[in-house]
Amino acid sequence: MEIIGFIGLGIMGAPMAGHLLDAGYTVVASDHRSKPPADLVAKGLKTVSGHSAVAEAADIIITMVPDTPQVADVLFGENGAASGLTKGKLVIDMSSISPIATKEFARKINELGCDYLDAPVSGGEVGAKAASLTIMVGGEEKAFERAKPVFEKMGKNITLVGPNGVGQTTKVANQIVVALTIEAVGEALVFASKAGADPAKVRQALMGGLAASRILEVHGERMIKRTFAPGFRIELHQKDLNLALEGAKALGVSLPNTSTTQQLFNSCAANGGAKEDHSALVRALERMAGHEVA
C-alpha cells in the first residue's frame, strides 16, 4: 500500500486521515505547527517536521486546508511540500479553492514530474466522519485510477469530472446549490413558524413531498433545534460563494440569488456568526422577520 502524506488535520481532515489509518495505510503528517490529534497518533499516525518532509516520506500527498492561499503556502511556500517531491509522486488537493489557481498549481506540480488531482469534497463533518463524502475530481484518468482506492476509504460518490480545475468548478457549483437551498429552507421555516405552525411538524410534512432534501432533513433540524456548532462554517461558505461570484464575473454570467445569499451570510458574519454552521443563515432571515424559528 502506498504511503499517504496528509496536510490539514482539521474538522474534515482528521476523520478522513483516520479512515485511511483504519484501512491499513501508513499516514504521515507534520508536527511543526501543531501537534496532530492524539487519537490519530494512537492509530499509528507518523509525524515528521515540515511539509517538505511529509512529501519526501509519502507516495501520495493529500492537502485539506481552508482556502487558496493556504494551499499555495503548504505546496510552494518555505519548506513546502513541492520541495520534497520526486518524480512519480501524486499530489491531491481536497480543499475547496479557486479553479483558476488550481490549474496553475497543477502545472507547477506536473513540471516536477508528478501528477496532480483537485478533489474537493461535499458532505461536511458528518460525511467526513461517516466516510460518505462526495468527491469531485479533476485531473488525468491514470492519476484518478491510482487515487481511487484511497478515495474509496473516505467517500462513496466519487466522480472524475474532467481535467484539472474542473473538480473545483464542480465544487463551486455544489456550494451554490447548497447555499441557496439552505436559504430556501430558512425562508420556509421562518414563514411557517411566524404564521403559527409548528416548524418541526412542517419540516416533517415537507420531507414526504417534492420539497424533501438532505438539507431540509439535516439543516432544517439544526434551525429548529438551534444546533449551530459547525459543521461547515459560514466563513468557509462565504469563501466558496466568493469564488462563484468572481468566476461569474469573469465568465459574464449572472448569479442573482447566489449574490443575495452571500449578503445573508455577510449579515450573519457581521453579527458574530462567522464560525457558526452555515445553517445559521436562518438567523439573518429571523432578524428581518423579527421572529425566531423554534
JSON list of N, CA, C and O in Angstrom, two decimals, residues 1-29:
[
{"chain": "A", "resi": 1, "resn": "MET", "atom": "N", "xyz": [0.84, -1.19, 0.00]},
{"chain": "A", "resi": 1, "resn": "MET", "atom": "CA", "xyz": [0.00, 0.00, 0.00]},
{"chain": "A", "resi": 1, "resn": "MET", "atom": "C", "xyz": [0.88, 1.24, 0.00]},
{"chain": "A", "resi": 1, "resn": "MET", "atom": "O", "xyz": [1.91, 1.30, 0.67]},
{"chain": "A", "resi": 2, "resn": "GLU", "atom": "N", "xyz": [0.46, 2.25, -0.77]},
{"chain": "A", "resi": 2, "resn": "GLU", "atom": "CA", "xyz": [1.24, 3.47, -0.86]},
{"chain": "A", "resi": 2, "resn": "GLU", "atom": "C", "xyz": [1.17, 4.26, 0.44]},
{"chain": "A", "resi": 2, "resn": "GLU", "atom": "O", "xyz": [0.18, 4.23, 1.17]},
{"chain": "A", "resi": 3, "resn": "ILE", "atom": "N", "xyz": [2.24, 4.97, 0.73]},
{"chain": "A", "resi": 3, "resn": "ILE", "atom": "CA", "xyz": [2.29, 5.79, 1.93]},
{"chain": "A", "resi": 3, "resn": "ILE", "atom": "C", "xyz": [1.62, 7.13, 1.62]},
{"chain": "A", "resi": 3, "resn": "ILE", "atom": "O", "xyz": [1.87, 7.75, 0.59]},
{"chain": "A", "resi": 4, "resn": "ILE", "atom": "N", "xyz": [0.76, 7.56, 2.55]},
{"chain": "A", "resi": 4, "resn": "ILE", "atom": "CA", "xyz": [-0.03, 8.79, 2.35]},
{"chain": "A", "resi": 4, "resn": "ILE", "atom": "C", "xyz": [0.51, 9.89, 3.25]},
{"chain": "A", "resi": 4, "resn": "ILE", "atom": "O", "xyz": [0.63, 9.72, 4.47]},
{"chain": "A", "resi": 5, "resn": "GLY", "atom": "N", "xyz": [0.82, 11.03, 2.66]},
{"chain": "A", "resi": 5, "resn": "GLY", "atom": "CA", "xyz": [1.12, 12.22, 3.45]},
{"chain": "A", "resi": 5, "resn": "GLY", "atom": "C", "xyz": [-0.15, 13.05, 3.54]},
{"chain": "A", "resi": 5, "resn": "GLY", "atom": "O", "xyz": [-0.82, 13.28, 2.53]},
{"chain": "A", "resi": 6, "resn": "PHE", "atom": "N", "xyz": [-0.51, 13.51, 4.74]},
{"chain": "A", "resi": 6, "resn": "PHE", "atom": "CA", "xyz": [-1.77, 14.24, 4.92]},
{"chain": "A", "resi": 6, "resn": "PHE", "atom": "C", "xyz": [-1.46, 15.58, 5.58]},
{"chain": "A", "resi": 6, "resn": "PHE", "atom": "O", "xyz": [-0.95, 15.63, 6.70]},
{"chain": "A", "resi": 7, "resn": "ILE", "atom": "N", "xyz": [-1.78, 16.66, 4.87]},
{"chain": "A", "resi": 7, "resn": "ILE", "atom": "CA", "xyz": [-1.55, 18.01, 5.37]},
{"chain": "A", "resi": 7, "resn": "ILE", "atom": "C", "xyz": [-2.90, 18.69, 5.57]},
{"chain": "A", "resi": 7, "resn": "ILE", "atom": "O", "xyz": [-3.63, 18.94, 4.62]},
{"chain": "A", "resi": 8, "resn": "GLY", "atom": "N", "xyz": [-3.23, 18.95, 6.84]},
{"chain": "A", "resi": 8, "resn": "GLY", "atom": "CA", "xyz": [-4.51, 19.59, 7.16]},
{"chain": "A", "resi": 8, "resn": "GLY", "atom": "C", "xyz": [-5.42, 18.69, 7.95]},
{"chain": "A", "resi": 8, "resn": "GLY", "atom": "O", "xyz": [-6.41, 18.19, 7.42]},
{"chain": "A", "resi": 9, "resn": "LEU", "atom": "N", "xyz": [-5.10, 18.49, 9.23]},
{"chain": "A", "resi": 9, "resn": "LEU", "atom": "CA", "xyz": [-5.87, 17.56, 10.08]},
{"chain": "A", "resi": 9, "resn": "LEU", "atom": "C", "xyz": [-6.86, 18.34, 10.94]},
{"chain": "A", "resi": 9, "resn": "LEU", "atom": "O", "xyz": [-6.85, 18.27, 12.16]},
{"chain": "A", "resi": 10, "resn": "GLY", "atom": "N", "xyz": [-7.77, 19.06, 10.26]},
{"chain": "A", "resi": 10, "resn": "GLY", "atom": "CA", "xyz": [-8.78, 19.84, 10.95]},
{"chain": "A", "resi": 10, "resn": "GLY", "atom": "C", "xyz": [-10.09, 19.08, 11.09]},
{"chain": "A", "resi": 10, "resn": "GLY", "atom": "O", "xyz": [-10.12, 17.84, 11.17]},
{"chain": "A", "resi": 11, "resn": "ILE", "atom": "N", "xyz": [-11.20, 19.83, 11.10]},
{"chain": "A", "resi": 11, "resn": "ILE", "atom": "CA", "xyz": [-12.53, 19.23, 11.29]},
{"chain": "A", "resi": 11, "resn": "ILE", "atom": "C", "xyz": [-12.80, 18.15, 10.25]},
{"chain": "A", "resi": 11, "resn": "ILE", "atom": "O", "xyz": [-13.35, 17.09, 10.56]},
{"chain": "A", "resi": 12, "resn": "MET", "atom": "N", "xyz": [-12.42, 18.41, 9.02]},
{"chain": "A", "resi": 12, "resn": "MET", "atom": "CA", "xyz": [-12.63, 17.45, 7.94]},
{"chain": "A", "resi": 12, "resn": "MET", "atom": "C", "xyz": [-11.46, 16.49, 7.79]},
{"chain": "A", "resi": 12, "resn": "MET", "atom": "O", "xyz": [-11.63, 15.28, 7.66]},
{"chain": "A", "resi": 13, "resn": "GLY", "atom": "N", "xyz": [-10.25, 17.03, 7.81]},
{"chain": "A", "resi": 13, "resn": "GLY", "atom": "CA", "xyz": [-9.07, 16.23, 7.52]},
{"chain": "A", "resi": 13, "resn": "GLY", "atom": "C", "xyz": [-8.80, 15.14, 8.54]},
{"chain": "A", "resi": 13, "resn": "GLY", "atom": "O", "xyz": [-8.37, 14.03, 8.17]},
{"chain": "A", "resi": 14, "resn": "ALA", "atom": "N", "xyz": [-9.04, 15.41, 9.81]},
{"chain": "A", "resi": 14, "resn": "ALA", "atom": "CA", "xyz": [-8.73, 14.43, 10.85]},
{"chain": "A", "resi": 14, "resn": "ALA", "atom": "C", "xyz": [-9.52, 13.13, 10.67]},
{"chain": "A", "resi": 14, "resn": "ALA", "atom": "O", "xyz": [-8.93, 12.04, 10.65]},
{"chain": "A", "resi": 15, "resn": "PRO", "atom": "N", "xyz": [-10.85, 13.18, 10.53]},
{"chain": "A", "resi": 15, "resn": "PRO", "atom": "CA", "xyz": [-11.56, 11.91, 10.31]},
{"chain": "A", "resi": 15, "resn": "PRO", "atom": "C", "xyz": [-11.21, 11.25, 8.98]},
{"chain": "A", "resi": 15, "resn": "PRO", "atom": "O", "xyz": [-11.20, 10.02, 8.89]},
{"chain": "A", "resi": 16, "resn": "MET", "atom": "N", "xyz": [-10.92, 12.04, 7.95]},
{"chain": "A", "resi": 16, "resn": "MET", "atom": "CA", "xyz": [-10.53, 11.46, 6.67]},
{"chain": "A", "resi": 16, "resn": "MET", "atom": "C", "xyz": [-9.22, 10.68, 6.81]},
{"chain": "A", "resi": 16, "resn": "MET", "atom": "O", "xyz": [-9.11, 9.54, 6.33]},
{"chain": "A", "resi": 17, "resn": "ALA", "atom": "N", "xyz": [-8.25, 11.28, 7.49]},
{"chain": "A", "resi": 17, "resn": "ALA", "atom": "CA", "xyz": [-6.98, 10.58, 7.73]},
{"chain": "A", "resi": 17, "resn": "ALA", "atom": "C", "xyz": [-7.19, 9.35, 8.61]},
{"chain": "A", "resi": 17, "resn": "ALA", "atom": "O", "xyz": [-6.54, 8.32, 8.43]},
{"chain": "A", "resi": 18, "resn": "GLY", "atom": "N", "xyz": [-8.13, 9.48, 9.55]},
{"chain": "A", "resi": 18, "resn": "GLY", "atom": "CA", "xyz": [-8.44, 8.35, 10.43]},
{"chain": "A", "resi": 18, "resn": "GLY", "atom": "C", "xyz": [-8.93, 7.14, 9.66]},
{"chain": "A", "resi": 18, "resn": "GLY", "atom": "O", "xyz": [-8.56, 5.99, 9.96]},
{"chain": "A", "resi": 19, "resn": "HIS", "atom": "N", "xyz": [-9.76, 7.37, 8.64]},
{"chain": "A", "resi": 19, "resn": "HIS", "atom": "CA", "xyz": [-10.26, 6.26, 7.82]},
{"chain": "A", "resi": 19, "resn": "HIS", "atom": "C", "xyz": [-9.12, 5.58, 7.06]},
{"chain": "A", "resi": 19, "resn": "HIS", "atom": "O", "xyz": [-9.13, 4.36, 6.89]},
{"chain": "A", "resi": 20, "resn": "LEU", "atom": "N", "xyz": [-8.16, 6.37, 6.60]},
{"chain": "A", "resi": 20, "resn": "LEU", "atom": "CA", "xyz": [-7.02, 5.79, 5.89]},
{"chain": "A", "resi": 20, "resn": "LEU", "atom": "C", "xyz": [-6.18, 4.92, 6.84]},
{"chain": "A", "resi": 20, "resn": "LEU", "atom": "O", "xyz": [-5.72, 3.84, 6.46]},
{"chain": "A", "resi": 21, "resn": "LEU", "atom": "N", "xyz": [-5.99, 5.41, 8.06]},
{"chain": "A", "resi": 21, "resn": "LEU", "atom": "CA", "xyz": [-5.27, 4.61, 9.06]},
{"chain": "A", "resi": 21, "resn": "LEU", "atom": "C", "xyz": [-6.02, 3.32, 9.37]},
{"chain": "A", "resi": 21, "resn": "LEU", "atom": "O", "xyz": [-5.43, 2.24, 9.45]},
{"chain": "A", "resi": 22, "resn": "ASP", "atom": "N", "xyz": [-7.34, 3.43, 9.52]},
{"chain": "A", "resi": 22, "resn": "ASP", "atom": "CA", "xyz": [-8.16, 2.24, 9.80]},
{"chain": "A", "resi": 22, "resn": "ASP", "atom": "C", "xyz": [-8.07, 1.22, 8.68]},
{"chain": "A", "resi": 22, "resn": "ASP", "atom": "O", "xyz": [-8.19, 0.01, 8.91]},
{"chain": "A", "resi": 23, "resn": "ALA", "atom": "N", "xyz": [-7.86, 1.70, 7.45]},
{"chain": "A", "resi": 23, "resn": "ALA", "atom": "CA", "xyz": [-7.79, 0.81, 6.29]},
{"chain": "A", "resi": 23, "resn": "ALA", "atom": "C", "xyz": [-6.41, 0.18, 6.13]},
{"chain": "A", "resi": 23, "resn": "ALA", "atom": "O", "xyz": [-6.21, -0.64, 5.22]},
{"chain": "A", "resi": 24, "resn": "GLY", "atom": "N", "xyz": [-5.47, 0.57, 6.97]},
{"chain": "A", "resi": 24, "resn": "GLY", "atom": "CA", "xyz": [-4.15, -0.04, 6.92]},
{"chain": "A", "resi": 24, "resn": "GLY", "atom": "C", "xyz": [-3.08, 0.77, 6.24]},
{"chain": "A", "resi": 24, "resn": "GLY", "atom": "O", "xyz": [-1.93, 0.33, 6.13]},
{"chain": "A", "resi": 25, "resn": "TYR", "atom": "N", "xyz": [-3.43, 1.98, 5.77]},
{"chain": "A", "resi": 25, "resn": "TYR", "atom": "CA", "xyz": [-2.43, 2.83, 5.14]},
{"chain": "A", "resi": 25, "resn": "TYR", "atom": "C", "xyz": [-1.48, 3.40, 6.20]},
{"chain": "A", "resi": 25, "resn": "TYR", "atom": "O", "xyz": [-1.90, 3.71, 7.33]},
{"chain": "A", "resi": 26, "resn": "THR", "atom": "N", "xyz": [-0.22, 3.56, 5.83]},
{"chain": "A", "resi": 26, "resn": "THR", "atom": "CA", "xyz": [0.70, 4.37, 6.62]},
{"chain": "A", "resi": 26, "resn": "THR", "atom": "C", "xyz": [0.45, 5.83, 6.26]},
{"chain": "A", "resi": 26, "resn": "THR", "atom": "O", "xyz": [0.48, 6.20, 5.09]},
{"chain": "A", "resi": 27, "resn": "VAL", "atom": "N", "xyz": [0.14, 6.64, 7.27]},
{"chain": "A", "resi": 27, "resn": "VAL", "atom": "CA", "xyz": [-0.17, 8.06, 7.06]},
{"chain": "A", "resi": 27, "resn": "VAL", "atom": "C", "xyz": [0.86, 8.90, 7.80]},
{"chain": "A", "resi": 27, "resn": "VAL", "atom": "O", "xyz": [1.14, 8.66, 8.98]},
{"chain": "A", "resi": 28, "resn": "VAL", "atom": "N", "xyz": [1.40, 9.89, 7.09]},
{"chain": "A", "resi": 28, "resn": "VAL", "atom": "CA", "xyz": [2.44, 10.76, 7.63]},
{"chain": "A", "resi": 28, "resn": "VAL", "atom": "C", "xyz": [1.92, 12.20, 7.67]},
{"chain": "A", "resi": 28, "resn": "VAL", "atom": "O", "xyz": [1.30, 12.66, 6.70]},
{"chain": "A", "resi": 29, "resn": "ALA", "atom": "N", "xyz": [2.16, 12.89, 8.77]},
{"chain": "A", "resi": 29, "resn": "ALA", "atom": "CA", "xyz": [1.75, 14.29, 8.90]},
{"chain": "A", "resi": 29, "resn": "ALA", "atom": "C", "xyz": [2.87, 15.10, 9.53]},
{"chain": "A", "resi": 29, "resn": "ALA", "atom": "O", "xyz": [3.82, 14.54, 10.09]}
]
